[in-house]
Amino acid sequence: MSDDASASPAAVLRTLVARAVDDDDPAGLVDRVEVAERGAGPKGGSGGGRDARTPVERLAGLIAEADGVVAVVPRFDADLARRLNESVAAVPHEVRVVFTDAAGDRLAGATGPIVRRALAERGVDAYRHDGESPVAVVLADDRAAVGLIDGDGVAALLTTDDPAVREWAAATCGRYLDAAERVTEG
């Protein structure tokens, strides 16, 4: 990642993912991914089109279309929770979510029982991981999504069906799942 603090969230996210998949050229990743940035139009990839949806809307759409989802989520704000709730409620899914950082704290805090019950009622298998995650990582069927999270929620979302990114996303989700404690009944 560049030390340039002025780099856009989309650029930071592409660099982070390129490094994670051992691709020395973040610019080479551009043709294999789509990146949506909060407050901006879509960037990157051959499938970029003119999709004006926000990163959260794109993530919710990706989840709504998938039969199976596994994710690592470090932060869970109200807008994201509402949109994902609608997506998960729309069709039956197999959804496993590992909550880390502040999201994990919500599962264990005063509102934890309410949140866990709501997740269980929607068929979401929730897990709590005591560690941290610098990004949200989602594997929805054959699509991978990586979200750069800031104090206001999802600043940028990278989506792709690129095999290297999917493989990294699957391995990342697997590592977190293996080290997490299940907090909803199955």
PDB file of C-alpha atoms in Angstrom:
ATOM      1  CA  MET A   1       0.000   0.000   0.000  1.00  0.00           C
ATOM      2  CA  SER A   2       1.133   3.497  -0.714  1.00  0.00           C
ATOM      3  CA  ASP A   3       2.116   5.789   2.120  1.00  0.00           C
ATOM      4  CA  ASP A   4       0.098   8.476   0.357  1.00  0.00           C
ATOM      5  CA  ALA A   5      -2.730   9.290   2.770  1.00  0.00           C
ATOM      6  CA  SER A   6      -4.650  10.869  -0.106  1.00  0.00           C
ATOM      7  CA  ALA A   7      -5.103   7.557  -1.951  1.00  0.00           C
ATOM      8  CA  SER A   8      -8.768   6.773  -2.565  1.00  0.00           C
ATOM      9  CA  PRO A   9     -10.368   3.898  -0.641  1.00  0.00           C
ATOM     10  CA  ALA A  10     -10.736   2.059  -3.982  1.00  0.00           C
ATOM     11  CA  ALA A  11      -7.009   2.380  -4.708  1.00  0.00           C
ATOM     12  CA  VAL A  12      -6.098   1.300  -1.178  1.00  0.00           C
ATOM     13  CA  LEU A  13      -8.412  -1.708  -1.471  1.00  0.00           C
ATOM     14  CA  ARG A  14      -7.005  -2.789  -4.856  1.00  0.00           C
ATOM     15  CA  THR A  15      -3.462  -2.556  -3.469  1.00  0.00           C
ATOM     16  CA  LEU A  16      -4.376  -4.513  -0.345  1.00  0.00           C
ATOM     17  CA  VAL A  17      -6.028  -7.304  -2.345  1.00  0.00           C
ATOM     18  CA  ALA A  18      -3.183  -7.409  -4.888  1.00  0.00           C
ATOM     19  CA  ARG A  19      -0.697  -7.876  -2.055  1.00  0.00           C
ATOM     20  CA  ALA A  20      -2.883 -10.525  -0.405  1.00  0.00           C
ATOM     21  CA  VAL A  21      -2.916 -12.616  -3.588  1.00  0.00           C
ATOM     22  CA  ASP A  22       0.795 -11.990  -4.260  1.00  0.00           C
ATOM     23  CA  ASP A  23       0.133  -9.866  -7.326  1.00  0.00           C
ATOM     24  CA  ASP A  24       2.916  -7.277  -7.498  1.00  0.00           C
ATOM     25  CA  ASP A  25       0.900  -5.111  -9.872  1.00  0.00           C
ATOM     26  CA  PRO A  26      -2.328  -3.643  -8.439  1.00  0.00           C
ATOM     27  CA  ALA A  27      -2.959  -2.044 -11.842  1.00  0.00           C
ATOM     28  CA  GLY A  28      -3.061  -5.564 -13.327  1.00  0.00           C
ATOM     29  CA  LEU A  29      -5.895  -6.395 -10.961  1.00  0.00           C
ATOM     30  CA  VAL A  30      -8.077  -3.624 -12.435  1.00  0.00           C
ATOM     31  CA  ASP A  31      -9.232  -5.744 -15.388  1.00  0.00           C
ATOM     32  CA  ARG A  32     -10.223  -8.630 -13.114  1.00  0.00           C
ATOM     33  CA  VAL A  33     -12.266  -6.816 -10.467  1.00  0.00           C
ATOM     34  CA  GLU A  34     -15.039  -4.292  -9.958  1.00  0.00           C
ATOM     35  CA  VAL A  35     -14.672  -1.691  -7.224  1.00  0.00           C
ATOM     36  CA  ALA A  36     -17.441   0.527  -5.883  1.00  0.00           C
ATOM     37  CA  GLU A  37     -16.509   3.415  -3.657  1.00  0.00           C
ATOM     38  CA  ARG A  38     -18.836   5.301  -1.350  1.00  0.00           C
ATOM     39  CA  GLY A  39     -19.688   8.639  -2.948  1.00  0.00           C
ATOM     40  CA  ALA A  40     -18.238   7.700  -6.346  1.00  0.00           C
ATOM     41  CA  GLY A  41     -19.254   5.762  -9.429  1.00  0.00           C
ATOM     42  CA  PRO A  42     -17.928   2.248 -10.046  1.00  0.00           C
ATOM     43  CA  LYS A  43     -14.241   1.810 -10.776  1.00  0.00           C
ATOM     44  CA  GLY A  44     -12.148  -0.921 -12.314  1.00  0.00           C
ATOM     45  CA  GLY A  45     -12.810  -4.060 -14.214  1.00  0.00           C
ATOM     46  CA  SER A  46     -14.193  -5.037 -17.531  1.00  0.00           C
ATOM     47  CA  GLY A  47     -17.601  -5.569 -15.923  1.00  0.00           C
ATOM     48  CA  GLY A  48     -17.583  -2.102 -14.335  1.00  0.00           C
ATOM     49  CA  GLY A  49     -20.459  -0.721 -16.406  1.00  0.00           C
ATOM     50  CA  ARG A  50     -22.397   2.171 -14.948  1.00  0.00           C
ATOM     51  CA  ASP A  51     -23.655   0.535 -11.782  1.00  0.00           C
ATOM     52  CA  ALA A  52     -24.314   3.466  -9.454  1.00  0.00           C
ATOM     53  CA  ARG A  53     -25.121   1.347  -6.376  1.00  0.00           C
ATOM     54  CA  THR A  54     -23.197   2.053  -3.189  1.00  0.00           C
ATOM     55  CA  PRO A  55     -20.737  -0.520  -1.836  1.00  0.00           C
ATOM     56  CA  VAL A  56     -23.322  -1.669   0.742  1.00  0.00           C
ATOM     57  CA  GLU A  57     -26.037  -2.028  -1.912  1.00  0.00           C
ATOM     58  CA  ARG A  58     -23.679  -4.058  -4.099  1.00  0.00           C
ATOM     59  CA  LEU A  59     -22.741  -6.312  -1.182  1.00  0.00           C
ATOM     60  CA  ALA A  60     -26.400  -6.866  -0.294  1.00  0.00           C
ATOM     61  CA  GLY A  61     -27.174  -7.715  -3.936  1.00  0.00           C
ATOM     62  CA  LEU A  62     -24.295 -10.174  -4.114  1.00  0.00           C
ATOM     63  CA  ILE A  63     -25.519 -11.951  -0.985  1.00  0.00           C
ATOM     64  CA  ALA A  64     -29.157 -11.974  -2.127  1.00  0.00           C
ATOM     65  CA  GLU A  65     -28.178 -13.780  -5.342  1.00  0.00           C
ATOM     66  CA  ALA A  66     -26.034 -16.443  -3.636  1.00  0.00           C
ATOM     67  CA  ASP A  67     -27.037 -19.852  -2.338  1.00  0.00           C
ATOM     68  CA  GLY A  68     -24.132 -19.983   0.087  1.00  0.00           C
ATOM     69  CA  VAL A  69     -22.207 -17.236   1.853  1.00  0.00           C
ATOM     70  CA  VAL A  70     -19.277 -17.265   4.218  1.00  0.00           C
ATOM     71  CA  ALA A  71     -17.930 -13.987   5.534  1.00  0.00           C
ATOM     72  CA  VAL A  72     -15.597 -12.285   7.979  1.00  0.00           C
ATOM     73  CA  VAL A  73     -17.023  -8.992   9.222  1.00  0.00           C
ATOM     74  CA  PRO A  74     -15.089  -6.533  11.432  1.00  0.00           C
ATOM     75  CA  ARG A  75     -17.814  -3.873  11.690  1.00  0.00           C
ATOM     76  CA  PHE A  76     -21.578  -4.061  11.385  1.00  0.00           C
ATOM     77  CA  ASP A  77     -23.360  -0.729  11.094  1.00  0.00           C
ATOM     78  CA  ALA A  78     -27.121  -0.133  10.981  1.00  0.00           C
ATOM     79  CA  ASP A  79     -27.339   0.438   7.194  1.00  0.00           C
ATOM     80  CA  LEU A  80     -25.357  -2.710   6.438  1.00  0.00           C
ATOM     81  CA  ALA A  81     -27.393  -4.730   8.955  1.00  0.00           C
ATOM     82  CA  ARG A  82     -30.708  -3.550   7.475  1.00  0.00           C
ATOM     83  CA  ARG A  83     -29.716  -4.234   3.862  1.00  0.00           C
ATOM     84  CA  LEU A  84     -28.209  -7.638   4.635  1.00  0.00           C
ATOM     85  CA  ASN A  85     -31.256  -8.545   6.686  1.00  0.00           C
ATOM     86  CA  GLU A  86     -33.416  -7.897   3.617  1.00  0.00           C
ATOM     87  CA  SER A  87     -31.039  -9.913   1.415  1.00  0.00           C
ATOM     88  CA  VAL A  88     -30.887 -12.912   3.726  1.00  0.00           C
ATOM     89  CA  ALA A  89     -34.646 -12.875   4.327  1.00  0.00           C
ATOM     90  CA  ALA A  90     -35.403 -12.900   0.581  1.00  0.00           C
ATOM     91  CA  VAL A  91     -34.333 -16.497  -0.075  1.00  0.00           C
ATOM     92  CA  PRO A  92     -33.028 -19.431   1.966  1.00  0.00           C
ATOM     93  CA  HIS A  93     -29.261 -19.348   2.152  1.00  0.00           C
ATOM     94  CA  GLU A  94     -26.498 -21.162   3.899  1.00  0.00           C
ATOM     95  CA  VAL A  95     -24.863 -18.205   5.625  1.00  0.00           C
ATOM     96  CA  ARG A  96     -21.914 -18.391   8.001  1.00  0.00           C
ATOM     97  CA  VAL A  97     -20.526 -15.124   9.355  1.00  0.00           C
ATOM     98  CA  VAL A  98     -17.491 -14.639  11.562  1.00  0.00           C
ATOM     99  CA  PHE A  99     -17.702 -11.395  13.515  1.00  0.00           C
ATOM    100  CA  THR A 100     -14.391  -9.833  14.579  1.00  0.00           C
ATOM    101  CA  ASP A 101     -13.384  -6.509  16.111  1.00  0.00           C
ATOM    102  CA  ALA A 102     -16.346  -4.214  16.937  1.00  0.00           C
ATOM    103  CA  ALA A 103     -18.812  -6.596  15.263  1.00  0.00           C
ATOM    104  CA  GLY A 104     -17.676  -9.402  17.545  1.00  0.00           C
ATOM    105  CA  ASP A 105     -18.042  -7.120  20.549  1.00  0.00           C
ATOM    106  CA  ARG A 106     -21.720  -6.533  19.612  1.00  0.00           C
ATOM    107  CA  LEU A 107     -22.352 -10.279  19.849  1.00  0.00           C
ATOM    108  CA  ALA A 108     -20.901 -10.392  23.348  1.00  0.00           C
ATOM    109  CA  GLY A 109     -22.166  -7.045  24.680  1.00  0.00           C
ATOM    110  CA  ALA A 110     -25.450  -6.011  26.232  1.00  0.00           C
ATOM    111  CA  THR A 111     -27.337  -6.352  22.940  1.00  0.00           C
ATOM    112  CA  GLY A 112     -25.638  -9.661  22.138  1.00  0.00           C
ATOM    113  CA  PRO A 113     -28.611 -11.934  22.936  1.00  0.00           C
ATOM    114  CA  ILE A 114     -30.925  -9.848  20.729  1.00  0.00           C
ATOM    115  CA  VAL A 115     -28.454  -9.787  17.830  1.00  0.00           C
ATOM    116  CA  ARG A 116     -27.709 -13.516  18.118  1.00  0.00           C
ATOM    117  CA  ARG A 117     -31.430 -14.362  18.222  1.00  0.00           C
ATOM    118  CA  ALA A 118     -32.130 -12.183  15.161  1.00  0.00           C
ATOM    119  CA  LEU A 119     -29.313 -13.872  13.253  1.00  0.00           C
ATOM    120  CA  ALA A 120     -30.515 -17.354  14.230  1.00  0.00           C
ATOM    121  CA  GLU A 121     -34.095 -16.505  13.175  1.00  0.00           C
ATOM    122  CA  ARG A 122     -32.762 -15.664   9.702  1.00  0.00           C
ATOM    123  CA  GLY A 123     -30.751 -18.868   9.484  1.00  0.00           C
ATOM    124  CA  VAL A 124     -27.370 -17.173   9.876  1.00  0.00           C
ATOM    125  CA  ASP A 125     -24.735 -19.252  11.636  1.00  0.00           C
ATOM    126  CA  ALA A 126     -22.828 -16.627  13.621  1.00  0.00           C
ATOM    127  CA  TYR A 127     -19.319 -17.030  14.996  1.00  0.00           C
ATOM    128  CA  ARG A 128     -17.219 -14.749  17.169  1.00  0.00           C
ATOM    129  CA  HIS A 129     -13.480 -14.352  16.682  1.00  0.00           C
ATOM    130  CA  ASP A 130     -11.426 -12.484  19.285  1.00  0.00           C
ATOM    131  CA  GLY A 131      -8.947 -11.245  16.697  1.00  0.00           C
ATOM    132  CA  GLU A 132      -9.051  -8.445  14.204  1.00  0.00           C
ATOM    133  CA  SER A 133      -9.612  -8.230  10.482  1.00  0.00           C
ATOM    134  CA  PRO A 134      -8.473  -5.209   8.456  1.00  0.00           C
ATOM    135  CA  VAL A 135     -11.222  -5.782   5.874  1.00  0.00           C
ATOM    136  CA  ALA A 136     -14.510  -7.593   5.416  1.00  0.00           C
ATOM    137  CA  VAL A 137     -14.099 -10.732   3.303  1.00  0.00           C
ATOM    138  CA  VAL A 138     -17.077 -12.441   1.668  1.00  0.00           C
ATOM    139  CA  LEU A 139     -17.339 -15.519  -0.491  1.00  0.00           C
ATOM    140  CA  ALA A 140     -20.792 -15.726  -2.104  1.00  0.00           C
ATOM    141  CA  ASP A 141     -20.991 -18.813  -4.311  1.00  0.00           C
ATOM    142  CA  ASP A 142     -18.274 -18.215  -6.919  1.00  0.00           C
ATOM    143  CA  ARG A 143     -17.829 -14.470  -6.258  1.00  0.00           C
ATOM    144  CA  ALA A 144     -15.458 -12.909  -3.768  1.00  0.00           C
ATOM    145  CA  ALA A 145     -15.968  -9.515  -2.185  1.00  0.00           C
ATOM    146  CA  VAL A 146     -13.574  -7.518  -0.045  1.00  0.00           C
ATOM    147  CA  GLY A 147     -14.758  -4.433   1.792  1.00  0.00           C
ATOM    148  CA  LEU A 148     -12.620  -1.630   3.147  1.00  0.00           C
ATOM    149  CA  ILE A 149     -14.269  -0.505   6.378  1.00  0.00           C
ATOM    150  CA  ASP A 150     -13.955   2.899   8.012  1.00  0.00           C
ATOM    151  CA  GLY A 151     -15.808   4.748  10.762  1.00  0.00           C
ATOM    152  CA  ASP A 152     -18.781   5.315   8.465  1.00  0.00           C
ATOM    153  CA  GLY A 153     -19.127   1.716   7.236  1.00  0.00           C
ATOM    154  CA  VAL A 154     -18.071   0.211   3.898  1.00  0.00           C
ATOM    155  CA  ALA A 155     -15.888   2.805   2.150  1.00  0.00           C
ATOM    156  CA  ALA A 156     -15.111   0.606  -0.856  1.00  0.00           C
ATOM    157  CA  LEU A 157     -16.099  -2.858  -2.067  1.00  0.00           C
ATOM    158  CA  LEU A 158     -14.117  -4.989  -4.488  1.00  0.00           C
ATOM    159  CA  THR A 159     -15.977  -7.864  -6.173  1.00  0.00           C
ATOM    160  CA  THR A 160     -14.608 -10.475  -8.533  1.00  0.00           C
ATOM    161  CA  ASP A 161     -14.748 -14.032  -9.769  1.00  0.00           C
ATOM    162  CA  ASP A 162     -10.957 -14.017 -10.286  1.00  0.00           C
ATOM    163  CA  PRO A 163      -9.630 -17.434  -9.136  1.00  0.00           C
ATOM    164  CA  ALA A 164      -6.688 -16.024  -7.157  1.00  0.00           C
ATOM    165  CA  VAL A 165      -8.879 -13.629  -5.179  1.00  0.00           C
ATOM    166  CA  ARG A 166     -11.568 -16.297  -4.632  1.00  0.00           C
ATOM    167  CA  GLU A 167      -8.943 -18.734  -3.369  1.00  0.00           C
ATOM    168  CA  TRP A 168      -7.518 -16.123  -0.986  1.00  0.00           C
ATOM    169  CA  ALA A 169     -11.032 -15.175   0.240  1.00  0.00           C
ATOM    170  CA  ALA A 170     -11.937 -18.834   0.843  1.00  0.00           C
ATOM    171  CA  ALA A 171      -8.691 -19.474   2.745  1.00  0.00           C
ATOM    172  CA  THR A 172      -9.146 -16.312   4.809  1.00  0.00           C
ATOM    173  CA  CYS A 173     -12.733 -17.168   5.743  1.00  0.00           C
ATOM    174  CA  GLY A 174     -11.656 -20.739   6.551  1.00  0.00           C
ATOM    175  CA  ARG A 175      -8.887 -19.571   8.906  1.00  0.00           C
ATOM    176  CA  TYR A 176     -11.262 -17.298  10.787  1.00  0.00           C
ATOM    177  CA  LEU A 177     -13.995 -19.970  10.970  1.00  0.00           C
ATOM    178  CA  ASP A 178     -11.542 -22.539  12.320  1.00  0.00           C
ATOM    179  CA  ALA A 179     -10.468 -20.176  15.116  1.00  0.00           C
ATOM    180  CA  ALA A 180     -13.917 -18.798  15.952  1.00  0.00           C
ATOM    181  CA  GLU A 181     -16.534 -19.759  18.528  1.00  0.00           C
ATOM    182  CA  ARG A 182     -20.058 -20.438  17.269  1.00  0.00           C
ATOM    183  CA  VAL A 183     -22.576 -18.171  19.002  1.00  0.00           C
ATOM    184  CA  THR A 184     -25.872 -19.219  17.391  1.00  0.00           C
ATOM    185  CA  GLU A 185     -27.555 -22.562  17.725  1.00  0.00           C
ATOM    186  CA  GLY A 186     -27.565 -24.698  14.596  1.00  0.00           C
TER     187      GLY A 186
END
